[in-house]
Amino acid sequence: MNTHTPSGHTNAITASRVIGTAVYNMSGDHIGSIEDVMLEKMSNGIMFAVIGFGGFLGIGEKYHAIPWSALDYDEEKGGYVVPFTKAQLEAGPSYSINELTRGDGTLARDESYSYYKVDPYW
Amino acid sequence: MNTHTPSGHTNAITASRVIGTAVYNMSGDHIGSIEDVMLEKMSNGIMFAVIGFGGFLGIGEKYHAIPWSALDYDEEKGGYVVPFTKAQLEAGPSYSINELTRGDGTLARDESYSYYKVDPYW
């Protein structure tokens, strides 16, 4: 759904608009794209964004769980910028699809917020 | 991403899994499907689910903003059940795509939570 406005600082954004958006690190390197967004069904929170960094034809692709609040939309780039270095991201925790939802998503979530030093929202 | 588990009571669910899921009312009538999920960029909340009720080739299609917490997954039906009657839903506030994000989504959100008598999460 095309509900994105020209401003990068709108508050409301549809999940389908977020999915597929490119992600860059602070140096401007393209590091991957948003594959999905993990939502809490029982409460009302957005757990994290699922970022794909590529893989060989999808085989063995690993995903990173990035705190939602760490994504900052950059109009010029047409993508999100995360305040992390390439080294930080490469050394960050990564997960298979199944691992992402272990413990109802709290394992990946807690590890990610701790690693990226982002204050928990919960 | 196939991260849905057999239990309808998992907490973590990906946005892409939610989108496209059928929605039923209390009487078991199929009332539409989830077209999207509206997310808050600046905070960490899920504003509402966007439900489509159909239209003529998509022209003039109107969307309903349904509080996220009102969706209950029913394994047998393979879809979400909302605790509202057909009459309630038909008389409920509906929006064009552009109207959904007016006022950063708060207009549709506030009207919806008020109409469906769901406690605000914000």
Coordinates of C-alpha atoms in Angstrom, one line a residue, chain B residues 5-109:
Chain B
T5 CA 3.9 -22.3 14.6
P6 CA 0.9 -24.7 14.9
S7 CA -0.2 -22.9 18.1
G8 CA -2.5 -20.0 17.6
H9 CA -1.2 -18.5 20.8
T10 CA 2.3 -17.8 19.9
N11 CA 3.4 -14.3 20.7
A12 CA 5.9 -13.6 18.0
I13 CA 4.6 -13.4 14.4
T14 CA 6.1 -11.8 11.3
A15 CA 4.2 -9.0 9.6
S16 CA 4.4 -10.9 6.3
R17 CA 2.6 -13.8 7.8
V18 CA -0.2 -11.6 9.2
I19 CA -0.8 -9.9 5.8
G20 CA -3.2 -11.8 3.7
T21 CA -4.8 -13.7 6.5
A22 CA -8.6 -14.1 6.4
V23 CA -10.7 -12.4 9.0
Y24 CA -14.0 -13.7 10.4
N25 CA -16.6 -12.2 12.6
M26 CA -18.1 -13.9 15.7
S27 CA -20.7 -15.7 13.6
G28 CA -18.1 -17.3 11.4
D29 CA -18.8 -15.1 8.4
H30 CA -15.7 -14.3 6.3
I31 CA -15.6 -10.5 6.4
G32 CA -12.3 -9.8 4.6
S33 CA -8.6 -10.1 5.0
I34 CA -5.7 -8.3 6.6
E35 CA -4.2 -6.0 4.0
D36 CA -1.6 -4.5 6.1
V37 CA -0.5 -3.5 9.6
M38 CA 0.1 0.1 10.6
L39 CA 3.2 0.6 12.7
E40 CA 4.5 3.5 14.7
K41 CA 7.9 4.6 13.6
M42 CA 8.7 6.9 16.4
S43 CA 7.6 4.7 19.2
N44 CA 7.3 1.0 19.3
G45 CA 3.6 0.3 18.9
I46 CA 1.4 -1.5 16.5
M47 CA -1.3 1.0 15.7
F48 CA -3.9 -1.2 14.0
A49 CA -4.6 -3.9 11.4
V50 CA -5.8 -2.7 8.1
I51 CA -8.7 -4.9 6.9
G52 CA -10.1 -4.8 3.4
F53 CA -13.7 -5.6 2.8
G54 CA -13.5 -5.8 -1.0
G55 CA -14.6 -3.3 -3.6
F56 CA -15.2 -3.1 -7.4
L57 CA -11.8 -4.1 -8.9
G58 CA -10.2 -2.3 -6.0
I59 CA -11.8 1.0 -7.0
G60 CA -13.3 2.8 -4.1
E61 CA -12.2 0.1 -1.7
K62 CA -12.5 1.1 1.8
Y63 CA -10.4 -0.1 4.7
H64 CA -11.2 -0.6 8.3
A65 CA -8.7 0.0 11.1
I66 CA -9.1 -2.8 13.6
P67 CA -7.3 -2.7 17.0
W68 CA -4.5 -5.2 16.9
S69 CA -5.5 -6.7 20.2
A70 CA -9.0 -7.5 18.9
L71 CA -7.6 -10.1 16.5
D72 CA -7.7 -13.7 17.8
Y73 CA -6.2 -16.4 15.7
D74 CA -8.5 -19.4 15.1
E75 CA -6.5 -22.5 14.0
E76 CA -9.5 -24.3 12.7
K77 CA -10.6 -21.5 10.5
G78 CA -7.0 -20.6 9.6
G79 CA -7.8 -17.0 10.2
Y80 CA -8.4 -14.2 12.7
V81 CA -11.7 -13.8 14.5
V82 CA -12.8 -10.4 15.7
P83 CA -15.4 -10.1 18.5
F84 CA -17.7 -7.8 16.5
T85 CA -21.0 -8.5 14.7
K86 CA -21.5 -8.0 11.0
A87 CA -23.7 -5.0 11.6
Q88 CA -21.0 -3.4 13.9
L89 CA -18.4 -3.9 11.2
E90 CA -20.5 -2.6 8.4
A91 CA -21.4 0.5 10.4
G92 CA -17.8 1.0 11.5
P93 CA -15.5 3.8 10.4
S94 CA -13.8 3.1 7.0
Y95 CA -11.1 4.9 5.2
S96 CA -9.4 5.2 1.9
I97 CA -5.7 4.4 1.8
N98 CA -4.7 8.0 2.2
E99 CA -7.1 8.6 5.0
L100 CA -5.5 5.8 7.0
T101 CA -2.3 7.8 7.6
R102 CA -3.9 11.2 8.2
G103 CA -2.6 12.8 11.4
D104 CA 0.1 10.2 11.4
G105 CA -2.4 7.5 11.7
T106 CA -3.8 8.7 14.9
L107 CA -7.2 9.9 13.5
A108 CA -8.1 6.4 12.2
R109 CA -6.6 4.8 15.2

